[in-house]
mmCIF file with all atom_site columns, C-alpha atoms in Angstrom:
data_model
loop_
_atom_site.group_PDB
_atom_site.id
_atom_site.type_symbol
_atom_site.label_atom_id
_atom_site.label_alt_id
_atom_site.label_comp_id
_atom_site.label_asym_id
_atom_site.label_entity_id
_atom_site.label_seq_id
_atom_site.pdbx_PDB_ins_code
_atom_site.Cartn_x
_atom_site.Cartn_y
_atom_site.Cartn_z
_atom_site.occupancy
_atom_site.B_iso_or_equiv
_atom_site.pdbx_formal_charge
_atom_site.auth_seq_id
_atom_site.auth_comp_id
_atom_site.auth_asym_id
_atom_site.auth_atom_id
_atom_site.pdbx_PDB_model_num
ATOM 1   C CA . UNK A 1 1   ? -23.834 40.041 -39.255 1.00 95.00 ? 29  UNK A CA 1
ATOM 2   C CA . UNK A 1 2   ? -26.963 41.679 -37.796 1.00 94.00 ? 30  UNK A CA 1
ATOM 3   C CA . UNK A 1 3   ? -29.079 39.762 -40.289 1.00 95.00 ? 31  UNK A CA 1
ATOM 4   C CA . UNK A 1 4   ? -27.371 36.520 -39.323 1.00 98.00 ? 32  UNK A CA 1
ATOM 5   C CA . UNK A 1 5   ? -27.936 37.323 -35.613 1.00 98.00 ? 33  UNK A CA 1
ATOM 6   C CA . UNK A 1 6   ? -31.621 38.035 -36.335 1.00 97.00 ? 34  UNK A CA 1
ATOM 7   C CA . UNK A 1 7   ? -31.899 34.677 -38.094 1.00 97.00 ? 35  UNK A CA 1
ATOM 8   C CA . UNK A 1 8   ? -30.675 32.776 -35.021 1.00 98.00 ? 36  UNK A CA 1
ATOM 9   C CA . UNK A 1 9   ? -32.526 34.852 -32.379 1.00 98.00 ? 37  UNK A CA 1
ATOM 10  C CA . UNK A 1 10  ? -34.795 32.392 -30.522 1.00 98.00 ? 38  UNK A CA 1
ATOM 11  C CA . UNK A 1 11  ? -37.773 34.681 -30.180 1.00 97.00 ? 39  UNK A CA 1
ATOM 12  C CA . UNK A 1 12  ? -39.925 36.819 -28.022 1.00 96.00 ? 40  UNK A CA 1
ATOM 13  C CA . UNK A 1 13  ? -40.375 40.560 -27.780 1.00 96.00 ? 41  UNK A CA 1
ATOM 14  C CA . UNK A 1 14  ? -42.026 43.053 -25.473 1.00 92.00 ? 42  UNK A CA 1
ATOM 15  C CA . UNK A 1 15  ? -45.149 42.787 -27.693 1.00 92.00 ? 43  UNK A CA 1
ATOM 16  C CA . UNK A 1 16  ? -45.204 38.946 -27.667 1.00 94.00 ? 44  UNK A CA 1
ATOM 17  C CA . UNK A 1 17  ? -42.966 37.145 -25.164 1.00 95.00 ? 45  UNK A CA 1
ATOM 18  C CA . UNK A 1 18  ? -43.823 33.781 -26.729 1.00 94.00 ? 46  UNK A CA 1
ATOM 19  C CA . UNK A 1 19  ? -43.100 34.790 -30.330 1.00 94.00 ? 47  UNK A CA 1
ATOM 20  C CA . UNK A 1 20  ? -40.689 32.811 -32.398 1.00 95.00 ? 48  UNK A CA 1
ATOM 21  C CA . UNK A 1 21  ? -37.699 34.338 -34.138 1.00 97.00 ? 49  UNK A CA 1
ATOM 22  C CA . UNK A 1 22  ? -36.776 37.972 -34.577 1.00 97.00 ? 50  UNK A CA 1
ATOM 23  C CA . UNK A 1 23  ? -39.639 40.263 -35.472 1.00 97.00 ? 51  UNK A CA 1
ATOM 24  C CA . UNK A 1 24  ? -38.810 43.355 -37.552 1.00 95.00 ? 52  UNK A CA 1
ATOM 25  C CA . UNK A 1 25  ? -41.970 44.932 -36.211 1.00 96.00 ? 53  UNK A CA 1
ATOM 26  C CA . UNK A 1 26  ? -41.494 44.121 -32.536 1.00 96.00 ? 54  UNK A CA 1
ATOM 27  C CA . UNK A 1 27  ? -37.862 43.465 -31.645 1.00 97.00 ? 55  UNK A CA 1
ATOM 28  C CA . UNK A 1 28  ? -35.132 46.036 -31.061 1.00 96.00 ? 56  UNK A CA 1
ATOM 29  C CA . UNK A 1 29  ? -31.545 45.618 -32.379 1.00 94.00 ? 57  UNK A CA 1
ATOM 30  C CA . UNK A 1 30  ? -30.313 45.640 -28.774 1.00 94.00 ? 58  UNK A CA 1
ATOM 31  C CA . UNK A 1 31  ? -32.352 42.509 -27.983 1.00 96.00 ? 59  UNK A CA 1
ATOM 32  C CA . UNK A 1 32  ? -30.000 40.604 -30.247 1.00 97.00 ? 60  UNK A CA 1
ATOM 33  C CA . UNK A 1 33  ? -27.204 41.324 -27.750 1.00 97.00 ? 61  UNK A CA 1
ATOM 34  C CA . UNK A 1 34  ? -29.107 40.191 -24.657 1.00 96.00 ? 62  UNK A CA 1
ATOM 35  C CA . UNK A 1 35  ? -27.826 36.966 -23.017 1.00 97.00 ? 63  UNK A CA 1
ATOM 36  C CA . UNK A 1 36  ? -31.357 35.587 -23.042 1.00 97.00 ? 64  UNK A CA 1
ATOM 37  C CA . UNK A 1 37  ? -34.090 36.160 -25.611 1.00 98.00 ? 65  UNK A CA 1
ATOM 38  C CA . UNK A 1 38  ? -37.394 37.715 -24.504 1.00 97.00 ? 66  UNK A CA 1
ATOM 39  C CA . UNK A 1 39  ? -38.918 34.233 -24.544 1.00 97.00 ? 67  UNK A CA 1
ATOM 40  C CA . UNK A 1 40  ? -36.477 33.191 -21.805 1.00 96.00 ? 68  UNK A CA 1
ATOM 41  C CA . UNK A 1 41  ? -34.244 30.996 -23.981 1.00 97.00 ? 69  UNK A CA 1
ATOM 42  C CA . UNK A 1 42  ? -30.452 31.316 -24.134 1.00 98.00 ? 70  UNK A CA 1
ATOM 43  C CA . UNK A 1 43  ? -29.626 33.694 -27.015 1.00 98.00 ? 71  UNK A CA 1
ATOM 44  C CA . UNK A 1 44  ? -27.118 32.289 -29.512 1.00 98.00 ? 72  UNK A CA 1
ATOM 45  C CA . UNK A 1 45  ? -27.402 35.567 -31.521 1.00 98.00 ? 73  UNK A CA 1
ATOM 46  C CA . UNK A 1 46  ? -25.551 37.469 -28.799 1.00 97.00 ? 74  UNK A CA 1
ATOM 47  C CA . UNK A 1 47  ? -21.910 36.836 -29.814 1.00 98.00 ? 75  UNK A CA 1
ATOM 48  C CA . UNK A 1 48  ? -22.769 37.570 -33.491 1.00 98.00 ? 76  UNK A CA 1
ATOM 49  C CA . UNK A 1 49  ? -24.606 40.777 -32.605 1.00 97.00 ? 77  UNK A CA 1
ATOM 50  C CA . UNK A 1 50  ? -21.932 41.969 -30.168 1.00 97.00 ? 78  UNK A CA 1
ATOM 51  C CA . UNK A 1 51  ? -19.264 41.275 -32.816 1.00 97.00 ? 79  UNK A CA 1
ATOM 52  C CA . UNK A 1 52  ? -21.302 43.177 -35.404 1.00 97.00 ? 80  UNK A CA 1
ATOM 53  C CA . UNK A 1 53  ? -21.630 46.131 -33.027 1.00 97.00 ? 81  UNK A CA 1
ATOM 54  C CA . UNK A 1 54  ? -17.876 46.135 -32.397 1.00 96.00 ? 82  UNK A CA 1
ATOM 55  C CA . UNK A 1 55  ? -17.072 46.035 -36.115 1.00 97.00 ? 83  UNK A CA 1
ATOM 56  C CA . UNK A 1 56  ? -19.606 48.761 -36.862 1.00 97.00 ? 84  UNK A CA 1
ATOM 57  C CA . UNK A 1 57  ? -18.230 51.035 -34.111 1.00 97.00 ? 85  UNK A CA 1
ATOM 58  C CA . UNK A 1 58  ? -14.640 50.399 -35.202 1.00 97.00 ? 86  UNK A CA 1
ATOM 59  C CA . UNK A 1 59  ? -15.540 51.248 -38.778 1.00 97.00 ? 87  UNK A CA 1
ATOM 60  C CA . UNK A 1 60  ? -17.335 54.466 -37.693 1.00 98.00 ? 88  UNK A CA 1
ATOM 61  C CA . UNK A 1 61  ? -14.310 55.377 -35.565 1.00 98.00 ? 89  UNK A CA 1
ATOM 62  C CA . UNK A 1 62  ? -12.303 55.548 -38.763 1.00 97.00 ? 90  UNK A CA 1
ATOM 63  C CA . UNK A 1 63  ? -15.142 57.468 -40.431 1.00 97.00 ? 91  UNK A CA 1
ATOM 64  C CA . UNK A 1 64  ? -15.128 60.159 -37.721 1.00 98.00 ? 92  UNK A CA 1
ATOM 65  C CA . UNK A 1 65  ? -11.354 60.333 -37.890 1.00 97.00 ? 93  UNK A CA 1
ATOM 66  C CA . UNK A 1 66  ? -11.192 60.893 -41.639 1.00 96.00 ? 94  UNK A CA 1
ATOM 67  C CA . UNK A 1 67  ? -14.282 63.034 -42.266 1.00 97.00 ? 95  UNK A CA 1
ATOM 68  C CA . UNK A 1 68  ? -12.926 66.271 -40.821 1.00 96.00 ? 96  UNK A CA 1
ATOM 69  C CA . UNK A 1 69  ? -9.742  65.886 -42.856 1.00 95.00 ? 97  UNK A CA 1
ATOM 70  C CA . UNK A 1 70  ? -11.634 66.818 -46.039 1.00 94.00 ? 98  UNK A CA 1
ATOM 71  C CA . UNK A 1 71  ? -12.827 70.175 -44.648 1.00 94.00 ? 99  UNK A CA 1
ATOM 72  C CA . UNK A 1 72  ? -10.858 73.363 -44.607 1.00 91.00 ? 100 UNK A CA 1
ATOM 73  C CA . UNK A 1 73  ? -12.347 74.227 -41.254 1.00 92.00 ? 101 UNK A CA 1
ATOM 74  C CA . UNK A 1 74  ? -10.532 75.680 -38.258 1.00 94.00 ? 102 UNK A CA 1
ATOM 75  C CA . UNK A 1 75  ? -8.660  73.082 -36.212 1.00 96.00 ? 103 UNK A CA 1
ATOM 76  C CA . UNK A 1 76  ? -11.057 73.290 -33.238 1.00 95.00 ? 104 UNK A CA 1
ATOM 77  C CA . UNK A 1 77  ? -14.070 72.444 -35.419 1.00 95.00 ? 105 UNK A CA 1
ATOM 78  C CA . UNK A 1 78  ? -12.224 69.494 -37.025 1.00 96.00 ? 106 UNK A CA 1
ATOM 79  C CA . UNK A 1 79  ? -11.099 68.273 -33.586 1.00 97.00 ? 107 UNK A CA 1
ATOM 80  C CA . UNK A 1 80  ? -14.674 68.639 -32.270 1.00 97.00 ? 108 UNK A CA 1
ATOM 81  C CA . UNK A 1 81  ? -15.978 66.311 -35.035 1.00 98.00 ? 109 UNK A CA 1
ATOM 82  C CA . UNK A 1 82  ? -13.201 63.824 -34.520 1.00 98.00 ? 110 UNK A CA 1
ATOM 83  C CA . UNK A 1 83  ? -13.239 63.777 -30.732 1.00 98.00 ? 111 UNK A CA 1
ATOM 84  C CA . UNK A 1 84  ? -17.037 63.665 -30.292 1.00 98.00 ? 112 UNK A CA 1
ATOM 85  C CA . UNK A 1 85  ? -17.465 61.068 -33.092 1.00 98.00 ? 113 UNK A CA 1
ATOM 86  C CA . UNK A 1 86  ? -14.680 58.823 -31.887 1.00 98.00 ? 114 UNK A CA 1
ATOM 87  C CA . UNK A 1 87  ? -15.734 59.096 -28.269 1.00 98.00 ? 115 UNK A CA 1
ATOM 88  C CA . UNK A 1 88  ? -19.255 58.144 -29.266 1.00 98.00 ? 116 UNK A CA 1
ATOM 89  C CA . UNK A 1 89  ? -17.958 55.049 -31.052 1.00 98.00 ? 117 UNK A CA 1
ATOM 90  C CA . UNK A 1 90  ? -15.795 54.073 -28.055 1.00 97.00 ? 118 UNK A CA 1
ATOM 91  C CA . UNK A 1 91  ? -18.874 54.170 -25.789 1.00 97.00 ? 119 UNK A CA 1
ATOM 92  C CA . UNK A 1 92  ? -21.511 52.705 -28.138 1.00 96.00 ? 120 UNK A CA 1
ATOM 93  C CA . UNK A 1 93  ? -20.277 49.072 -28.104 1.00 95.00 ? 121 UNK A CA 1
ATOM 94  C CA . UNK A 1 94  ? -21.296 48.843 -24.446 1.00 95.00 ? 122 UNK A CA 1
ATOM 95  C CA . UNK A 1 95  ? -24.942 49.186 -25.382 1.00 94.00 ? 123 UNK A CA 1
ATOM 96  C CA . UNK A 1 96  ? -25.286 45.439 -24.539 1.00 91.00 ? 124 UNK A CA 1
ATOM 97  C CA . UNK A 1 97  ? -24.295 46.075 -20.896 1.00 92.00 ? 125 UNK A CA 1
ATOM 98  C CA . UNK A 1 98  ? -26.507 46.707 -17.890 1.00 92.00 ? 126 UNK A CA 1
ATOM 99  C CA . UNK A 1 99  ? -25.875 50.420 -18.513 1.00 95.00 ? 127 UNK A CA 1
ATOM 100 C CA . UNK A 1 100 ? -27.833 50.339 -21.833 1.00 93.00 ? 128 UNK A CA 1
ATOM 101 C CA . UNK A 1 101 ? -29.751 53.593 -21.269 1.00 93.00 ? 129 UNK A CA 1
ATOM 102 C CA . UNK A 1 102 ? -26.666 55.519 -20.053 1.00 95.00 ? 130 UNK A CA 1
ATOM 103 C CA . UNK A 1 103 ? -24.657 54.261 -23.023 1.00 96.00 ? 131 UNK A CA 1
ATOM 104 C CA . UNK A 1 104 ? -27.433 55.257 -25.451 1.00 94.00 ? 132 UNK A CA 1
ATOM 105 C CA . UNK A 1 105 ? -27.581 58.708 -23.835 1.00 95.00 ? 133 UNK A CA 1
ATOM 106 C CA . UNK A 1 106 ? -23.814 59.290 -23.764 1.00 97.00 ? 134 UNK A CA 1
ATOM 107 C CA . UNK A 1 107 ? -23.018 57.902 -27.202 1.00 96.00 ? 135 UNK A CA 1
ATOM 108 C CA . UNK A 1 108 ? -26.145 59.604 -28.605 1.00 94.00 ? 136 UNK A CA 1
ATOM 109 C CA . UNK A 1 109 ? -25.192 63.035 -27.329 1.00 95.00 ? 137 UNK A CA 1
ATOM 110 C CA . UNK A 1 110 ? -21.591 62.792 -28.498 1.00 97.00 ? 138 UNK A CA 1
ATOM 111 C CA . UNK A 1 111 ? -22.612 61.295 -31.868 1.00 96.00 ? 139 UNK A CA 1
ATOM 112 C CA . UNK A 1 112 ? -25.222 64.039 -32.395 1.00 96.00 ? 140 UNK A CA 1
ATOM 113 C CA . UNK A 1 113 ? -22.611 66.736 -31.721 1.00 97.00 ? 141 UNK A CA 1
ATOM 114 C CA . UNK A 1 114 ? -20.264 65.162 -34.279 1.00 98.00 ? 142 UNK A CA 1
ATOM 115 C CA . UNK A 1 115 ? -23.089 64.638 -36.755 1.00 97.00 ? 143 UNK A CA 1
ATOM 116 C CA . UNK A 1 116 ? -24.420 68.185 -36.405 1.00 96.00 ? 144 UNK A CA 1
ATOM 117 C CA . UNK A 1 117 ? -20.919 69.691 -36.764 1.00 97.00 ? 145 UNK A CA 1
ATOM 118 C CA . UNK A 1 118 ? -20.312 67.502 -39.822 1.00 97.00 ? 146 UNK A CA 1
ATOM 119 C CA . UNK A 1 119 ? -23.546 68.773 -41.367 1.00 97.00 ? 147 UNK A CA 1
ATOM 120 C CA . UNK A 1 120 ? -22.386 72.340 -40.862 1.00 97.00 ? 148 UNK A CA 1
ATOM 121 C CA . UNK A 1 121 ? -19.148 71.534 -42.675 1.00 97.00 ? 149 UNK A CA 1
ATOM 122 C CA . UNK A 1 122 ? -20.978 69.834 -45.461 1.00 97.00 ? 150 UNK A CA 1
ATOM 123 C CA . UNK A 1 123 ? -23.090 72.969 -45.840 1.00 97.00 ? 151 UNK A CA 1
ATOM 124 C CA . UNK A 1 124 ? -20.021 75.195 -45.865 1.00 96.00 ? 152 UNK A CA 1
ATOM 125 C CA . UNK A 1 125 ? -18.395 72.893 -48.471 1.00 94.00 ? 153 UNK A CA 1
ATOM 126 C CA . UNK A 1 126 ? -21.477 72.851 -50.755 1.00 95.00 ? 154 UNK A CA 1
ATOM 127 C CA . UNK A 1 127 ? -22.166 69.126 -50.403 1.00 96.00 ? 155 UNK A CA 1
ATOM 128 C CA . UNK A 1 128 ? -25.932 69.742 -50.577 1.00 96.00 ? 156 UNK A CA 1
ATOM 129 C CA . UNK A 1 129 ? -27.130 66.209 -51.324 1.00 96.00 ? 157 UNK A CA 1
ATOM 130 C CA . UNK A 1 130 ? -25.165 64.772 -48.454 1.00 97.00 ? 158 UNK A CA 1
ATOM 131 C CA . UNK A 1 131 ? -26.315 67.626 -46.229 1.00 97.00 ? 159 UNK A CA 1
ATOM 132 C CA . UNK A 1 132 ? -30.003 66.993 -46.973 1.00 98.00 ? 160 UNK A CA 1
ATOM 133 C CA . UNK A 1 133 ? -29.704 63.282 -46.480 1.00 98.00 ? 161 UNK A CA 1
ATOM 134 C CA . UNK A 1 134 ? -27.699 63.832 -43.304 1.00 98.00 ? 162 UNK A CA 1
ATOM 135 C CA . UNK A 1 135 ? -30.364 66.142 -41.918 1.00 98.00 ? 163 UNK A CA 1
ATOM 136 C CA . UNK A 1 136 ? -32.978 63.387 -42.481 1.00 98.00 ? 164 UNK A CA 1
ATOM 137 C CA . UNK A 1 137 ? -30.657 60.788 -40.868 1.00 98.00 ? 165 UNK A CA 1
ATOM 138 C CA . UNK A 1 138 ? -30.054 62.953 -37.808 1.00 97.00 ? 166 UNK A CA 1
ATOM 139 C CA . UNK A 1 139 ? -33.775 63.746 -37.577 1.00 97.00 ? 167 UNK A CA 1
ATOM 140 C CA . UNK A 1 140 ? -34.611 59.984 -37.651 1.00 97.00 ? 168 UNK A CA 1
ATOM 141 C CA . UNK A 1 141 ? -32.112 59.319 -34.873 1.00 96.00 ? 169 UNK A CA 1
ATOM 142 C CA . UNK A 1 142 ? -33.487 62.134 -32.765 1.00 96.00 ? 170 UNK A CA 1
ATOM 143 C CA . UNK A 1 143 ? -37.088 60.981 -33.334 1.00 97.00 ? 171 UNK A CA 1
ATOM 144 C CA . UNK A 1 144 ? -36.085 57.460 -32.237 1.00 96.00 ? 172 UNK A CA 1
ATOM 145 C CA . UNK A 1 145 ? -34.413 58.824 -29.132 1.00 94.00 ? 173 UNK A CA 1
ATOM 146 C CA . UNK A 1 146 ? -37.483 61.011 -28.343 1.00 96.00 ? 174 UNK A CA 1
ATOM 147 C CA . UNK A 1 147 ? -39.789 57.989 -28.636 1.00 97.00 ? 175 UNK A CA 1
ATOM 148 C CA . UNK A 1 148 ? -37.360 55.933 -26.530 1.00 93.00 ? 176 UNK A CA 1
ATOM 149 C CA . UNK A 1 149 ? -37.342 58.538 -23.714 1.00 93.00 ? 177 UNK A CA 1
ATOM 150 C CA . UNK A 1 150 ? -41.058 59.509 -23.788 1.00 96.00 ? 178 UNK A CA 1
ATOM 151 C CA . UNK A 1 151 ? -42.543 56.201 -24.900 1.00 95.00 ? 179 UNK A CA 1
ATOM 152 C CA . UNK A 1 152 ? -44.940 58.114 -27.123 1.00 96.00 ? 180 UNK A CA 1
ATOM 153 C CA . UNK A 1 153 ? -45.674 55.947 -30.187 1.00 96.00 ? 181 UNK A CA 1
ATOM 154 C CA . UNK A 1 154 ? -43.397 53.303 -28.718 1.00 96.00 ? 182 UNK A CA 1
ATOM 155 C CA . UNK A 1 155 ? -45.104 50.563 -30.683 1.00 96.00 ? 183 UNK A CA 1
ATOM 156 C CA . UNK A 1 156 ? -43.674 52.077 -33.890 1.00 97.00 ? 184 UNK A CA 1
ATOM 157 C CA . UNK A 1 157 ? -40.141 52.338 -32.465 1.00 97.00 ? 185 UNK A CA 1
ATOM 158 C CA . UNK A 1 158 ? -38.774 48.893 -33.364 1.00 97.00 ? 186 UNK A CA 1
ATOM 159 C CA . UNK A 1 159 ? -39.525 49.301 -37.075 1.00 97.00 ? 187 UNK A CA 1
ATOM 160 C CA . UNK A 1 160 ? -38.545 53.002 -37.092 1.00 98.00 ? 188 UNK A CA 1
ATOM 161 C CA . UNK A 1 161 ? -35.251 52.058 -35.382 1.00 97.00 ? 189 UNK A CA 1
ATOM 162 C CA . UNK A 1 162 ? -34.385 49.658 -38.189 1.00 97.00 ? 190 UNK A CA 1
ATOM 163 C CA . UNK A 1 163 ? -35.363 52.208 -40.896 1.00 97.00 ? 191 UNK A CA 1
ATOM 164 C CA . UNK A 1 164 ? -33.199 54.832 -39.172 1.00 97.00 ? 192 UNK A CA 1
ATOM 165 C CA . UNK A 1 165 ? -30.331 52.323 -38.817 1.00 96.00 ? 193 UNK A CA 1
ATOM 166 C CA . UNK A 1 166 ? -30.384 51.468 -42.554 1.00 96.00 ? 194 UNK A CA 1
ATOM 167 C CA . UNK A 1 167 ? -30.763 55.116 -43.569 1.00 98.00 ? 195 UNK A CA 1
ATOM 168 C CA . UNK A 1 168 ? -27.909 56.248 -41.347 1.00 97.00 ? 196 UNK A CA 1
ATOM 169 C CA . UNK A 1 169 ? -25.638 53.457 -42.553 1.00 96.00 ? 197 UNK A CA 1
ATOM 170 C CA . UNK A 1 170 ? -26.470 54.468 -46.125 1.00 97.00 ? 198 UNK A CA 1
ATOM 171 C CA . UNK A 1 171 ? -25.583 58.063 -45.314 1.00 98.00 ? 199 UNK A CA 1
ATOM 172 C CA . UNK A 1 172 ? -22.296 56.956 -43.760 1.00 97.00 ? 200 UNK A CA 1
ATOM 173 C CA . UNK A 1 173 ? -21.558 54.930 -46.890 1.00 97.00 ? 201 UNK A CA 1
ATOM 174 C CA . UNK A 1 174 ? -22.326 57.857 -49.252 1.00 97.00 ? 202 UNK A CA 1
ATOM 175 C CA . UNK A 1 175 ? -20.306 60.190 -47.096 1.00 97.00 ? 203 UNK A CA 1
ATOM 176 C CA . UNK A 1 176 ? -17.412 57.720 -46.980 1.00 96.00 ? 204 UNK A CA 1
ATOM 177 C CA . UNK A 1 177 ? -17.413 57.798 -50.765 1.00 95.00 ? 205 UNK A CA 1
ATOM 178 C CA . UNK A 1 178 ? -17.279 61.636 -50.565 1.00 95.00 ? 206 UNK A CA 1
ATOM 179 C CA . UNK A 1 179 ? -14.323 61.412 -48.143 1.00 94.00 ? 207 UNK A CA 1
ATOM 180 C CA . UNK A 1 180 ? -12.538 58.972 -50.396 1.00 93.00 ? 208 UNK A CA 1
ATOM 181 C CA . UNK A 1 181 ? -12.999 61.141 -53.471 1.00 92.00 ? 209 UNK A CA 1
ATOM 182 C CA . UNK A 1 182 ? -11.954 64.301 -51.663 1.00 89.00 ? 210 UNK A CA 1
ATOM 183 C CA . UNK A 1 183 ? -8.856  62.684 -50.130 1.00 87.00 ? 211 UNK A CA 1
ATOM 184 C CA . UNK A 1 184 ? -7.964  60.912 -53.399 1.00 81.00 ? 212 UNK A CA 1
ATOM 185 C CA . UNK A 1 185 ? -8.154  64.227 -55.345 1.00 78.00 ? 213 UNK A CA 1
ATOM 186 C CA . UNK A 1 186 ? -5.967  65.827 -52.684 1.00 70.00 ? 214 UNK A CA 1
ATOM 187 C CA . UNK A 1 187 ? -3.195  63.267 -53.191 1.00 72.00 ? 215 UNK A CA 1
ATOM 188 C CA . UNK A 1 188 ? -3.233  63.175 -57.022 1.00 65.00 ? 216 UNK A CA 1
#
């Protein structure tokens, strides 16, 4: 759905307000959810992108619910992963609102807590490949956030954001397979 939204985005970015279409190098994902494109035109990509964000957050809500169930961790650590992860996904869909920066900060902090706690549990459970890839994914997210806040190397952020997005989604997919296999083995 994000790809479809990018295909119908009218154009413009901070780097080139008169640009046509969505630029992987210059546009941010969040711009797909703006009512108006950076070139000033009405943005028909918005409903598609907002729907994509809602579906993504709903899916990740289930992910954060089920992930701790595969760990033999104390209840408080499992609840920390669930509550921080789910809270992050309940906040994140509002990234399209006027409170974009506050939403990014709040969802980011909660998501990072859940992510870091999940990495600890993956380490304890010997899931080394997922742990390594998860560390890279979390590092990419934190680098993006650092650039977003400091504006150092901000010209690289739109492309880095998309790379981090795809890498993190891949990690969520691989980890979902791990969850499925662990829960399936537990029931057979």
